[in-house]
mmCIF file with all atom_site columns, C-alpha atoms in Angstrom:
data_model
loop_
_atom_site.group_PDB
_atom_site.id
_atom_site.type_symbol
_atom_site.label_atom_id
_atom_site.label_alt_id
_atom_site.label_comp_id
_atom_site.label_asym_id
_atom_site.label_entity_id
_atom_site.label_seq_id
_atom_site.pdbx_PDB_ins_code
_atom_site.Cartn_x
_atom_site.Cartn_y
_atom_site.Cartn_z
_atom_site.occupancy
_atom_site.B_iso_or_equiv
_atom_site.pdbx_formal_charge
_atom_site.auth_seq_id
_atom_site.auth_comp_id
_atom_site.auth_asym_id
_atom_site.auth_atom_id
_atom_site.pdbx_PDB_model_num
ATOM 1   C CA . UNK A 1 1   ? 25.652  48.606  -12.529 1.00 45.00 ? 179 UNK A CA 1
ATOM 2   C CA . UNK A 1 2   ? 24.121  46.632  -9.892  1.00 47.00 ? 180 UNK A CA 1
ATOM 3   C CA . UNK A 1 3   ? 24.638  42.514  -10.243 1.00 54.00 ? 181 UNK A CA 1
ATOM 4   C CA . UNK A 1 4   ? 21.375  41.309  -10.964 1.00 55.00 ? 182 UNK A CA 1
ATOM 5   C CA . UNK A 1 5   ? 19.660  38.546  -8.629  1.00 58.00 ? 183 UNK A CA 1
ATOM 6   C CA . UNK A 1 6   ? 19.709  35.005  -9.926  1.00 57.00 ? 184 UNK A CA 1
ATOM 7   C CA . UNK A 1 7   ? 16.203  33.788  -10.059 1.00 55.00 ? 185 UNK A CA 1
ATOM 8   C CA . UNK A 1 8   ? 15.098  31.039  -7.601  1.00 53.00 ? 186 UNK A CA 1
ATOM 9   C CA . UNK A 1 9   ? 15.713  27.775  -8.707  1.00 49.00 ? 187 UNK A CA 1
ATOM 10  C CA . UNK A 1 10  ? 12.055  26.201  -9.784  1.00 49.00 ? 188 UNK A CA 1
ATOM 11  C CA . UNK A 1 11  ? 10.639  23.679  -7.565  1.00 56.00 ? 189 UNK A CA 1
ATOM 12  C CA . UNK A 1 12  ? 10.463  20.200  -8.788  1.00 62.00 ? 190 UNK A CA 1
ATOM 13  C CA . UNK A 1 13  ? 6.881   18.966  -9.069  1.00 84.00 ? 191 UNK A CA 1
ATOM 14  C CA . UNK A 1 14  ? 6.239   16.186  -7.132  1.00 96.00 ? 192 UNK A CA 1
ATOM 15  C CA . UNK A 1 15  ? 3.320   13.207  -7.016  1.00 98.00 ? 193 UNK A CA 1
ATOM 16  C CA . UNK A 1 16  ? 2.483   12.161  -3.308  1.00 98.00 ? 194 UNK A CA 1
ATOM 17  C CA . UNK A 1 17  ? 1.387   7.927   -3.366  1.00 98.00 ? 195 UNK A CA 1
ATOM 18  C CA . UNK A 1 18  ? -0.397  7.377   0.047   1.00 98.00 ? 196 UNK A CA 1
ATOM 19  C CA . UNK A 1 19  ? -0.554  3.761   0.661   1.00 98.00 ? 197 UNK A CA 1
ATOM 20  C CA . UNK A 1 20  ? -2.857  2.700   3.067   1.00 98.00 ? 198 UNK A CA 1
ATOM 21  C CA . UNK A 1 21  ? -3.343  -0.747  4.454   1.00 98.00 ? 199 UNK A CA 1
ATOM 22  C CA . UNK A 1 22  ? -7.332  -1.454  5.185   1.00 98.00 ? 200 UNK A CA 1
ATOM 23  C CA . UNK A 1 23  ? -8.489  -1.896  8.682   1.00 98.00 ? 201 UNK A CA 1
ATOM 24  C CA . UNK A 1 24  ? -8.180  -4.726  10.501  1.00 98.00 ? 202 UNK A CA 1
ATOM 25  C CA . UNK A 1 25  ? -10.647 -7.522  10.098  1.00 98.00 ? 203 UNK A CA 1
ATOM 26  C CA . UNK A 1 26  ? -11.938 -10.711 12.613  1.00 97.00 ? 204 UNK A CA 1
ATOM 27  C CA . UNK A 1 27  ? -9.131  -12.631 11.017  1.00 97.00 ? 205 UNK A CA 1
ATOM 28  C CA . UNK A 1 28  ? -6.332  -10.765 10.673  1.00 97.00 ? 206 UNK A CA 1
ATOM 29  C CA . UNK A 1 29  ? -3.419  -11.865 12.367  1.00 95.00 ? 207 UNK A CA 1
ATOM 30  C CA . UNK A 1 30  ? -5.102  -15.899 12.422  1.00 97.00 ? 208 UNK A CA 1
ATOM 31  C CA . UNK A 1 31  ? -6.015  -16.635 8.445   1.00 97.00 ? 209 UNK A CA 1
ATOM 32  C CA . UNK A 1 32  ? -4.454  -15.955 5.196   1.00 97.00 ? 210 UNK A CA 1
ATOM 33  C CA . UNK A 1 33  ? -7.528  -14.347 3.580   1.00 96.00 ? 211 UNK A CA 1
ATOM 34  C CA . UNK A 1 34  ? -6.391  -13.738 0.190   1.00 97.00 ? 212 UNK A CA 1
ATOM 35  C CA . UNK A 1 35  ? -8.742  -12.845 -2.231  1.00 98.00 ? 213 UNK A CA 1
ATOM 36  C CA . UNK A 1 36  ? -11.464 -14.422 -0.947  1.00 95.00 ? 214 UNK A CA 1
ATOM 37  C CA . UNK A 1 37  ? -15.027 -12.255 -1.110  1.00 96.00 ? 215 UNK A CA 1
ATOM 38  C CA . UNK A 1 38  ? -17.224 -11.395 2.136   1.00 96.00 ? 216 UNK A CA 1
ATOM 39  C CA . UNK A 1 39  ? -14.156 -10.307 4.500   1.00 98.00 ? 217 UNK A CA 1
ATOM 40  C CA . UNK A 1 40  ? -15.334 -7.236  6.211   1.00 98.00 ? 218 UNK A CA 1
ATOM 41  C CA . UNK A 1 41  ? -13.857 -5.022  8.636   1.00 98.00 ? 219 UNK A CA 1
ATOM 42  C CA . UNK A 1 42  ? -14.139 -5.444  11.911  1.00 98.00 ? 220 UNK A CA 1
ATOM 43  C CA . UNK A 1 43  ? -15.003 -2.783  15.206  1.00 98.00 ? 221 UNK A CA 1
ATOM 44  C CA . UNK A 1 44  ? -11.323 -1.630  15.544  1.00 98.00 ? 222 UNK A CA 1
ATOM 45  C CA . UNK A 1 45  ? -11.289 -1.755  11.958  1.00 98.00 ? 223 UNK A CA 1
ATOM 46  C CA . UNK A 1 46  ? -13.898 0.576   10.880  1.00 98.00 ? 224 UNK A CA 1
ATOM 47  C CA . UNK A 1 47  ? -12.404 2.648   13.653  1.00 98.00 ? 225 UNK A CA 1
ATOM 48  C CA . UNK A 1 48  ? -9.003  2.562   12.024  1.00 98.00 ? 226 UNK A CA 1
ATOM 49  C CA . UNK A 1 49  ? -10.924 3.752   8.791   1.00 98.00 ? 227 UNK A CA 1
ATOM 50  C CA . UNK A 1 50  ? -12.585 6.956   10.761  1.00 98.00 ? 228 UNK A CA 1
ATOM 51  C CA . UNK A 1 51  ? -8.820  7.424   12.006  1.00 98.00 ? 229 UNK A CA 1
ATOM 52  C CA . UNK A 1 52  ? -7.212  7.210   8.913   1.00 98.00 ? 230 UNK A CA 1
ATOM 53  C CA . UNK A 1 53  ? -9.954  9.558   6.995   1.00 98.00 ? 231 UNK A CA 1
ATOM 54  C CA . UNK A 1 54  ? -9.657  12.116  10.088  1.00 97.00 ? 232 UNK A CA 1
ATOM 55  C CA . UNK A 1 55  ? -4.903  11.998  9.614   1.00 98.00 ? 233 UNK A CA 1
ATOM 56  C CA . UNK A 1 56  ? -6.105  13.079  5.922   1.00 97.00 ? 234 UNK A CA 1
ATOM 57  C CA . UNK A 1 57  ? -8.075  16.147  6.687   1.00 94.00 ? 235 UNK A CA 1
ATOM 58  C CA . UNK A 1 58  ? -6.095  19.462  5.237   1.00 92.00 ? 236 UNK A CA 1
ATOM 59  C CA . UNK A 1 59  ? -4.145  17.336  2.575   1.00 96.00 ? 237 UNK A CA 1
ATOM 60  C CA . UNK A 1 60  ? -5.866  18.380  -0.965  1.00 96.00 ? 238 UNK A CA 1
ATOM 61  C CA . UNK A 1 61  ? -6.304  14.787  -2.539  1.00 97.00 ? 239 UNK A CA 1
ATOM 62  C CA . UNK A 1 62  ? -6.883  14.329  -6.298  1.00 98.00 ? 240 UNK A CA 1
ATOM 63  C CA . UNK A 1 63  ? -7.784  11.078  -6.253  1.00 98.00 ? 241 UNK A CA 1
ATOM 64  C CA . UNK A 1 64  ? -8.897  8.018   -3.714  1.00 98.00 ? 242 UNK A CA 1
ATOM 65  C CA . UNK A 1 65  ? -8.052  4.444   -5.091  1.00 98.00 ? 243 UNK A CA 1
ATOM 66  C CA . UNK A 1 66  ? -8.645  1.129   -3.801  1.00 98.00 ? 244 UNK A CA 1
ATOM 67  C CA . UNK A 1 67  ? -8.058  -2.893  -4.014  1.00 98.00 ? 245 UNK A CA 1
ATOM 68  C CA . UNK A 1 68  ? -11.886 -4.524  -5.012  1.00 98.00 ? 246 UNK A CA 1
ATOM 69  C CA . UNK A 1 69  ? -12.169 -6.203  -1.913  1.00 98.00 ? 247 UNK A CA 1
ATOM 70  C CA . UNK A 1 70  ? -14.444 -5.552  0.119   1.00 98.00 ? 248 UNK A CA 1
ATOM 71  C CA . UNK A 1 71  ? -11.885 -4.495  3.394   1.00 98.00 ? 249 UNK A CA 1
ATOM 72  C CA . UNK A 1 72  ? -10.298 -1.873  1.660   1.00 98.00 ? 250 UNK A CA 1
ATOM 73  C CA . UNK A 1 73  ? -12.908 -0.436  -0.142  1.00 98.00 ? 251 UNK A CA 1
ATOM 74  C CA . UNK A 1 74  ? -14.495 -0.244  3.584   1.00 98.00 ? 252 UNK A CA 1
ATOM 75  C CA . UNK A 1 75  ? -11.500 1.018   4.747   1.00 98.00 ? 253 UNK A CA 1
ATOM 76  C CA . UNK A 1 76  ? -11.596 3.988   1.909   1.00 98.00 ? 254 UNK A CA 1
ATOM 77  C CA . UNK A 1 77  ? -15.298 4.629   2.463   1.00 98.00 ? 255 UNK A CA 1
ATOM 78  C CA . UNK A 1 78  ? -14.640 7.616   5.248   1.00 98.00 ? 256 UNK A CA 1
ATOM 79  C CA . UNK A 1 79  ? -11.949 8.949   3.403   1.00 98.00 ? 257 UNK A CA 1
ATOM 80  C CA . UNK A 1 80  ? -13.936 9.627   0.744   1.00 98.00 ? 258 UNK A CA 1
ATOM 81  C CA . UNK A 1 81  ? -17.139 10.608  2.664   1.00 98.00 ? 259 UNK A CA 1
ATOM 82  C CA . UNK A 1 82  ? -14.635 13.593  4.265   1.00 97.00 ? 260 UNK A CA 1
ATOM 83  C CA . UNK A 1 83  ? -12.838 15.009  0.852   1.00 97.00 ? 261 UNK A CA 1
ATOM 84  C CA . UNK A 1 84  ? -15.745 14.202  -1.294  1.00 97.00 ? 262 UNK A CA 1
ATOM 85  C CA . UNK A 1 85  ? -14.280 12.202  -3.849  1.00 98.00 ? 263 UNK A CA 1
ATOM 86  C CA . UNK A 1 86  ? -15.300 8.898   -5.483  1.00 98.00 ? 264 UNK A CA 1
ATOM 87  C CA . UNK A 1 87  ? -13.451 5.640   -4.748  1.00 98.00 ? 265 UNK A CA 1
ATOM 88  C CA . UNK A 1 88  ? -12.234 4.081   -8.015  1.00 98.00 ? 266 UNK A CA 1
ATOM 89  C CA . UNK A 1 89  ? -11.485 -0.079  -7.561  1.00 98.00 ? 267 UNK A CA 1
ATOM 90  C CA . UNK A 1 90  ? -8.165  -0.799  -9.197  1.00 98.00 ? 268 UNK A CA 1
ATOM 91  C CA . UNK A 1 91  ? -7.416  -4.145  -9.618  1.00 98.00 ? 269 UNK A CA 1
ATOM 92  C CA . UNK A 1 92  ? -3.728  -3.599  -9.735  1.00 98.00 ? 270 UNK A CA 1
ATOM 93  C CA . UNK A 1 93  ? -3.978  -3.081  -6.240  1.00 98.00 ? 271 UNK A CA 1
ATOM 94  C CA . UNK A 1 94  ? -5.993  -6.220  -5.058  1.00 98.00 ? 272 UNK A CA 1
ATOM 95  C CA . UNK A 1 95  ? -4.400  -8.608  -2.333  1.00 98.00 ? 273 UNK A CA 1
ATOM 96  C CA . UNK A 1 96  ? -2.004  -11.177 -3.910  1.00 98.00 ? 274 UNK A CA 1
ATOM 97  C CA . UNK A 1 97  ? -3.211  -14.451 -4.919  1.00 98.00 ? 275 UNK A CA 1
ATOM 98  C CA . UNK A 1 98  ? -2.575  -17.229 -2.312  1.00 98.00 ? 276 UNK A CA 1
ATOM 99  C CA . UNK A 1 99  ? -4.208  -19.980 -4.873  1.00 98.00 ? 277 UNK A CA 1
ATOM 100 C CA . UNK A 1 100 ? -4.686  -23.309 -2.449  1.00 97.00 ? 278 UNK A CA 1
ATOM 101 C CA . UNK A 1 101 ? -3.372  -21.383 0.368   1.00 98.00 ? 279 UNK A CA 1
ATOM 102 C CA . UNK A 1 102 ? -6.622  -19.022 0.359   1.00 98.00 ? 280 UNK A CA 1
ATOM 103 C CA . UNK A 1 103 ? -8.264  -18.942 3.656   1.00 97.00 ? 281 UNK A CA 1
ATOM 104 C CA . UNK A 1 104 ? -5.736  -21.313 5.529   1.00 97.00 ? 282 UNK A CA 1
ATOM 105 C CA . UNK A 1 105 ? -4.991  -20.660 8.875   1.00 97.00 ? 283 UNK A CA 1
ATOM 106 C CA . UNK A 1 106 ? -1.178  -19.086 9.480   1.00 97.00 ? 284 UNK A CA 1
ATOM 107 C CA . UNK A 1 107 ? -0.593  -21.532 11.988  1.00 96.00 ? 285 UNK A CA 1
ATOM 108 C CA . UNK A 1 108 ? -1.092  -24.532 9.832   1.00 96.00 ? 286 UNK A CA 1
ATOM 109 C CA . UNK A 1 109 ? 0.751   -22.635 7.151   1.00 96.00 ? 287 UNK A CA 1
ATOM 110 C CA . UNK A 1 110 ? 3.998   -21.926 9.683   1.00 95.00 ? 288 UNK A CA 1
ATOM 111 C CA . UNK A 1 111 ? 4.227   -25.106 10.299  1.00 94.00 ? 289 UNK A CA 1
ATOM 112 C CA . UNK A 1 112 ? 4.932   -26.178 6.242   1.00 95.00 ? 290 UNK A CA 1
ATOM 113 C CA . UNK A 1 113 ? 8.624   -26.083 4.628   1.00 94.00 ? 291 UNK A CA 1
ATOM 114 C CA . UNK A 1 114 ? 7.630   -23.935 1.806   1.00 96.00 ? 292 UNK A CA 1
ATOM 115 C CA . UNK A 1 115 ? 6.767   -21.179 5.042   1.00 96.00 ? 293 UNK A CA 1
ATOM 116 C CA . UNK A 1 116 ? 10.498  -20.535 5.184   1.00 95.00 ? 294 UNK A CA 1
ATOM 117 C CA . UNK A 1 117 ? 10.720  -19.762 1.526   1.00 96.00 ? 295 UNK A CA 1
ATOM 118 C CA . UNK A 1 118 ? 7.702   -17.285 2.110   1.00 97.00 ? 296 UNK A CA 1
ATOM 119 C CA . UNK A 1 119 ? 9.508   -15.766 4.959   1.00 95.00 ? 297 UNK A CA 1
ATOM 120 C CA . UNK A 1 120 ? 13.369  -15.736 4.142   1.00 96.00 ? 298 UNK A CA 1
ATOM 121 C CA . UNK A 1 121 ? 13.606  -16.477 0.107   1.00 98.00 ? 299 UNK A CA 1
ATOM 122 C CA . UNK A 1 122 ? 9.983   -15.062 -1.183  1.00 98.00 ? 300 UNK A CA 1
ATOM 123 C CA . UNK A 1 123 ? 11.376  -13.869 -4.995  1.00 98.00 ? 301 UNK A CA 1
ATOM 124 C CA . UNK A 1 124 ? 11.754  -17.721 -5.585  1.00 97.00 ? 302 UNK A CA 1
ATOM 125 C CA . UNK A 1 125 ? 8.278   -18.706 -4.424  1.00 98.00 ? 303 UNK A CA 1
ATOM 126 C CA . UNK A 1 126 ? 4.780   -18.733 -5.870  1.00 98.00 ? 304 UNK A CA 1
ATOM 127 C CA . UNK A 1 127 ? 1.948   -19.989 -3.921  1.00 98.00 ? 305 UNK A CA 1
ATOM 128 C CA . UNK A 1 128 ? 0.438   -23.640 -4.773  1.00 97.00 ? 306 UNK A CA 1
ATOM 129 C CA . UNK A 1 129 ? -2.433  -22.301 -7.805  1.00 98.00 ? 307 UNK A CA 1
ATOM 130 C CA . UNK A 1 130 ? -1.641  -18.812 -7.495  1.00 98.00 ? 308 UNK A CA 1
ATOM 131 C CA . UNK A 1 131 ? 0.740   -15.564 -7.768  1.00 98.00 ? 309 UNK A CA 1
ATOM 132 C CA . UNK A 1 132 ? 4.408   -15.643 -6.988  1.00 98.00 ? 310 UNK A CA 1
ATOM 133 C CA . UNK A 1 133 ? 5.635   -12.707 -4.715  1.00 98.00 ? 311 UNK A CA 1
ATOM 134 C CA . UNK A 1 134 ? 7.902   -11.370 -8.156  1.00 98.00 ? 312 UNK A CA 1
ATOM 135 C CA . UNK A 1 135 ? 4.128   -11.149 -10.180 1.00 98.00 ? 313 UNK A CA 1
ATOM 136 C CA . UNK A 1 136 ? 2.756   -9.266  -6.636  1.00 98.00 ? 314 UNK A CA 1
ATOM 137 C CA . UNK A 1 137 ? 5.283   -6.473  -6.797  1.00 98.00 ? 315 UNK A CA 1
ATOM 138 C CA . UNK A 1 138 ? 5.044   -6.164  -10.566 1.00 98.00 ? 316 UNK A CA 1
ATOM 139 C CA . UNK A 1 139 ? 1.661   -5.709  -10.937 1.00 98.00 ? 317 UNK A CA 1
ATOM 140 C CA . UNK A 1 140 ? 1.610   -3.515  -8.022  1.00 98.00 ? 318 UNK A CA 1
ATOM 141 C CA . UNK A 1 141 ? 4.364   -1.028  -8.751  1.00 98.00 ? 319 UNK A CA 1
ATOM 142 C CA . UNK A 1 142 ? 3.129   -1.277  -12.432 1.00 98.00 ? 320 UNK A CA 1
ATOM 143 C CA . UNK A 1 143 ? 0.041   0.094   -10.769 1.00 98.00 ? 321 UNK A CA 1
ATOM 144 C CA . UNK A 1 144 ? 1.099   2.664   -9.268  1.00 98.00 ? 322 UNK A CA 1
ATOM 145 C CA . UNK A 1 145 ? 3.554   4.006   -11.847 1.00 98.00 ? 323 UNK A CA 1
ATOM 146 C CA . UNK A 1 146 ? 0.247   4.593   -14.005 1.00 98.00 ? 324 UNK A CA 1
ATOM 147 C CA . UNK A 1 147 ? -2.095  6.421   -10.804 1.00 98.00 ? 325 UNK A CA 1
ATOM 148 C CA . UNK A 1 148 ? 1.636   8.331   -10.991 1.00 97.00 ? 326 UNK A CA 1
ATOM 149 C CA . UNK A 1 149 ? 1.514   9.183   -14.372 1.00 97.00 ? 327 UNK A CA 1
ATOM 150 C CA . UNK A 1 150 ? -2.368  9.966   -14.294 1.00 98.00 ? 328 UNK A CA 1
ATOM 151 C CA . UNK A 1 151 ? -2.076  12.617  -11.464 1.00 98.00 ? 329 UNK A CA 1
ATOM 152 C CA . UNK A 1 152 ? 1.133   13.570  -11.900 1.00 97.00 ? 330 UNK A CA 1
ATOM 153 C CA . UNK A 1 153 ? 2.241   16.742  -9.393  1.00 97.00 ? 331 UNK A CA 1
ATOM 154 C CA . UNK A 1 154 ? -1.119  15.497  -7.409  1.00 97.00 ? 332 UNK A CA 1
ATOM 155 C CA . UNK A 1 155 ? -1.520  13.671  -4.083  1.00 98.00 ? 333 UNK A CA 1
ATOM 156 C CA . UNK A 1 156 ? -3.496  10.278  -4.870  1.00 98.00 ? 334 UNK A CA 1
ATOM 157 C CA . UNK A 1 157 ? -4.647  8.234   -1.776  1.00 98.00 ? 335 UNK A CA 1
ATOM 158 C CA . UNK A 1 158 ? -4.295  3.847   -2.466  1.00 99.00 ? 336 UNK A CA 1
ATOM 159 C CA . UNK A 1 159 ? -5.816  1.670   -0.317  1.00 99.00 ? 337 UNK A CA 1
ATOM 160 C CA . UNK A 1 160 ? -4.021  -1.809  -0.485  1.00 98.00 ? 338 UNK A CA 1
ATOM 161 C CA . UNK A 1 161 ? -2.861  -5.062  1.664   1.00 98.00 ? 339 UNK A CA 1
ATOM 162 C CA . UNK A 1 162 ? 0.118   -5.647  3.125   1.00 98.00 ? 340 UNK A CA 1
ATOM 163 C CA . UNK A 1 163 ? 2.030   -7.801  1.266   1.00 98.00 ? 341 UNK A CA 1
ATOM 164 C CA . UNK A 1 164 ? 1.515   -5.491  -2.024  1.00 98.00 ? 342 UNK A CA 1
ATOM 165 C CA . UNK A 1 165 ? 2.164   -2.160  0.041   1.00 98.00 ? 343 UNK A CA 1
ATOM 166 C CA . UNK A 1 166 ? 5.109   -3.849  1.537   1.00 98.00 ? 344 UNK A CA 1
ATOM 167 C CA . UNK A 1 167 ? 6.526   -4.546  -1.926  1.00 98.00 ? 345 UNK A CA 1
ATOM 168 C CA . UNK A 1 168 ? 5.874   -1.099  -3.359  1.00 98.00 ? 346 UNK A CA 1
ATOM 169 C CA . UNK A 1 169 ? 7.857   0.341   -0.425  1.00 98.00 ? 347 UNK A CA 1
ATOM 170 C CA . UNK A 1 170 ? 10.512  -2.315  -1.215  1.00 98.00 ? 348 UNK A CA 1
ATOM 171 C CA . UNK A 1 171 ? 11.011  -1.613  -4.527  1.00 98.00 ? 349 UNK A CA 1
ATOM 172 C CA . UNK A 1 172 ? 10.768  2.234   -3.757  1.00 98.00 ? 350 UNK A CA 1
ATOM 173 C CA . UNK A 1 173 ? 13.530  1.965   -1.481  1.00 98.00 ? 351 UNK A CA 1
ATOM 174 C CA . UNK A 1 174 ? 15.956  -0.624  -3.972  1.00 97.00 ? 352 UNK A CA 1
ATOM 175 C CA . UNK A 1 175 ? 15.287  -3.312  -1.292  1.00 97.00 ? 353 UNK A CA 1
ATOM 176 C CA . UNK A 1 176 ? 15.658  -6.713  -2.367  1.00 98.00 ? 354 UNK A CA 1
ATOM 177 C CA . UNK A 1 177 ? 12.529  -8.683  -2.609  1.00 98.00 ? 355 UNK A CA 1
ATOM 178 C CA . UNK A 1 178 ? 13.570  -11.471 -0.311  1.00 98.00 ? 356 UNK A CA 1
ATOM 179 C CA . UNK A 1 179 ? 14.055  -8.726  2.299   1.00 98.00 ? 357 UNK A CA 1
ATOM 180 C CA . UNK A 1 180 ? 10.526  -6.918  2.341   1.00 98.00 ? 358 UNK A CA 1
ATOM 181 C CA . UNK A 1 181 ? 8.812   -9.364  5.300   1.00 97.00 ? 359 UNK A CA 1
ATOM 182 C CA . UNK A 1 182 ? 11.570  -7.166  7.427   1.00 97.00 ? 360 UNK A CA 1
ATOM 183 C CA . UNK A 1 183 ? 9.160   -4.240  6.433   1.00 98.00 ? 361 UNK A CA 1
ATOM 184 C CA . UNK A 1 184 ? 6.239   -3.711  8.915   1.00 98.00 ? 362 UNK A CA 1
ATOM 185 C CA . UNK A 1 185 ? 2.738   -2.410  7.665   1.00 98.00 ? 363 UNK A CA 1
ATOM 186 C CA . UNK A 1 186 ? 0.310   -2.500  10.421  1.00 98.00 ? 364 UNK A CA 1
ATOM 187 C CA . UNK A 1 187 ? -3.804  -2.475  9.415   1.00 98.00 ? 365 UNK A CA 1
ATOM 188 C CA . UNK A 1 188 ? -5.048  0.586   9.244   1.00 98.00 ? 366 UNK A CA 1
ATOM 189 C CA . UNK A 1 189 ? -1.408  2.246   8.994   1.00 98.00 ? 367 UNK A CA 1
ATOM 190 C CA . UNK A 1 190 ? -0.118  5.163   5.792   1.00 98.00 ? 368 UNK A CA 1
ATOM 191 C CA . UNK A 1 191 ? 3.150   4.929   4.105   1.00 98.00 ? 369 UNK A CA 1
ATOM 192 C CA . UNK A 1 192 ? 4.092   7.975   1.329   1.00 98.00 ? 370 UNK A CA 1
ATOM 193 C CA . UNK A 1 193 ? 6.257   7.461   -1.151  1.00 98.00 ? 371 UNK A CA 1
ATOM 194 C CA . UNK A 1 194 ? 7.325   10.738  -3.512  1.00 98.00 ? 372 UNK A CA 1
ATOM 195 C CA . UNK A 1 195 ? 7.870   10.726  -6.972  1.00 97.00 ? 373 UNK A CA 1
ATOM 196 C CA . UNK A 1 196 ? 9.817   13.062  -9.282  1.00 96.00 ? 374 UNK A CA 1
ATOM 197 C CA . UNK A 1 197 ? 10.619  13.309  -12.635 1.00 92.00 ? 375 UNK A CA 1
ATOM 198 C CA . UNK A 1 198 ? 14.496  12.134  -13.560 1.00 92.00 ? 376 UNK A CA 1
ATOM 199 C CA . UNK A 1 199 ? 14.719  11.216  -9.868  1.00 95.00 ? 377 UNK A CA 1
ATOM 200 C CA . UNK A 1 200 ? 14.632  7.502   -8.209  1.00 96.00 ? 378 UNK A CA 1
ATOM 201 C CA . UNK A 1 201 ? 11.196  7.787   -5.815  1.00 97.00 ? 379 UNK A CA 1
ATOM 202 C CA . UNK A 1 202 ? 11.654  8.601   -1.828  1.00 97.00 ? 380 UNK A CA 1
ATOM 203 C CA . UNK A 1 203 ? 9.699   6.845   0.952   1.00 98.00 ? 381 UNK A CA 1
ATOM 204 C CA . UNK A 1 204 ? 8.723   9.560   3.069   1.00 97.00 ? 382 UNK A CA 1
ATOM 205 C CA . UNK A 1 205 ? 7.296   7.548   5.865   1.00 97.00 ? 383 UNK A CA 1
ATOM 206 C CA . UNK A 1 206 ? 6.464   3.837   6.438   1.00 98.00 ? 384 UNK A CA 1
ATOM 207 C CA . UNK A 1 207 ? 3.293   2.163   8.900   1.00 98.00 ? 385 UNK A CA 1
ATOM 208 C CA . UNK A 1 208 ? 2.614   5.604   10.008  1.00 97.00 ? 386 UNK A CA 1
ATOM 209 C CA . UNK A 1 209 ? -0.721  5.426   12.403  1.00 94.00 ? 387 UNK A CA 1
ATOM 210 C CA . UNK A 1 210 ? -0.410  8.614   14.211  1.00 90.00 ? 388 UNK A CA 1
ATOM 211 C CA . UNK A 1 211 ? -0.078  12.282  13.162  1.00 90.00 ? 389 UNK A CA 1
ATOM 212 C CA . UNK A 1 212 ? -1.955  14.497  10.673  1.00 93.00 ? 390 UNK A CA 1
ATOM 213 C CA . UNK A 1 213 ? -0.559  14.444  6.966   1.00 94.00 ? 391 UNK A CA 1
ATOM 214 C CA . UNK A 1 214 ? -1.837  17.561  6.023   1.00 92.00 ? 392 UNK A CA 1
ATOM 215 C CA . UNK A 1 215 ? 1.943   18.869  6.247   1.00 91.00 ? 393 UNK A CA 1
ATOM 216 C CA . UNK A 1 216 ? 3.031   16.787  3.387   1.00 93.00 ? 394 UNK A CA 1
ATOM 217 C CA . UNK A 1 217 ? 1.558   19.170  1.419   1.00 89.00 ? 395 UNK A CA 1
ATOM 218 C CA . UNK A 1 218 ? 2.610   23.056  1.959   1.00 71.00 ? 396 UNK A CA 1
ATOM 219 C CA . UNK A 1 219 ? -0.864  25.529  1.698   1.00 63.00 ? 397 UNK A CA 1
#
């Protein structure tokens, strides 16, 4: 009698989160836009868009998601143009609320004693009329536990903002809140993070801006 082979072991099916930051806009970097409407994207920002839609090419998406506002649904716009799929606005993903602090310039802001609780102690703070950072990651992990759960073994494409994105990858990692500012996500940039049943979730790569992503996927 011949032993007989042991069958491979099966592969665990995995869901692929791509979290994109939109494009850069005329005041990124200078104003803390918030929610505010009518922010569009600027030159090097739609450019970032092409550039992003262009890394995805060869990945097999199953779905393209983004924040209302009107940067990152511009930012998703080529994406979807390329794969042919529909954007579909989720609000879980929107930009946190900076209440009072909408549309004030970060150098005014940097200046202000609550800055250093935004910077070094953010789980305590809540901006003046608006979210704290603890409702942020919530609602934005919450969010994408359901896009999860709804594609599940799929590869779904979010397009987000950088403090939620930031927080996702935080809490993907077990990062403390008050530590996620040390986490960089440029405009225009990808992070992945992997999910698997009965497992804790891996970040596969964070503020990625360069190569294809089609090998995230095997054909």
């Amino acid at each position: 009698m011949t032993e007989a082979t042991p069958p491979p072991p099966l592969k665990q099916e995995t869901t692929l989160l791509l979290l994109v930051r939109h494009g850069q806009t005329p005041t990124t970097g200078a104003v803390l836009p918030g929610r505010a409407p009518g922010l569009h994207l600027s030159d090097r920002g739609r450019a970032q868009a092409e550039r992003v839609a262009e890394r995805l090419a060869g990945l097999p998406l199953d779905a393209i998601y983004s924040s209302p506002l009107e940067r990152a649904r511009e930012t998703a716009e080529p994406a979807a143009a390329t794969s042919g799929l529909a954007v579909h606005l989720n609000t879980g993903l929107i930009e946190c609320d900076f209440g009072e602090w909408t549309g004030a310039a970060l150098a005014e802001l940097s200046g202000l004693p609550q800055w250093q609780s935004v910077q070094h102690t953010p789980s305590s703070f809540r901006f003046p009329g608006g979210e704290s950072f603890q409702q942020m990651q919530a609602r934005m992990v919450g969010a994408l536990e359901a896009l999860r759960r709804a594609h599940a073994g799929g590869v779904v494409v979010c397009f987000s903002h950088a403090d939620p994105v930031k927080a996702a990858l935080a809490h993907a990692l077990g990062t403390h809140l008050d530590l996620f500012q040390r986490i960089v996500v440029s405009p225009g940039s990808i992070s992945v993070i992997s999910y698997a049943d009965g497992l804790p979730p891996a970040v596969l790569t964070v503020n990625s801006a360069l190569e294809p992503l089609s090998g995230l996927r095997a054909p």
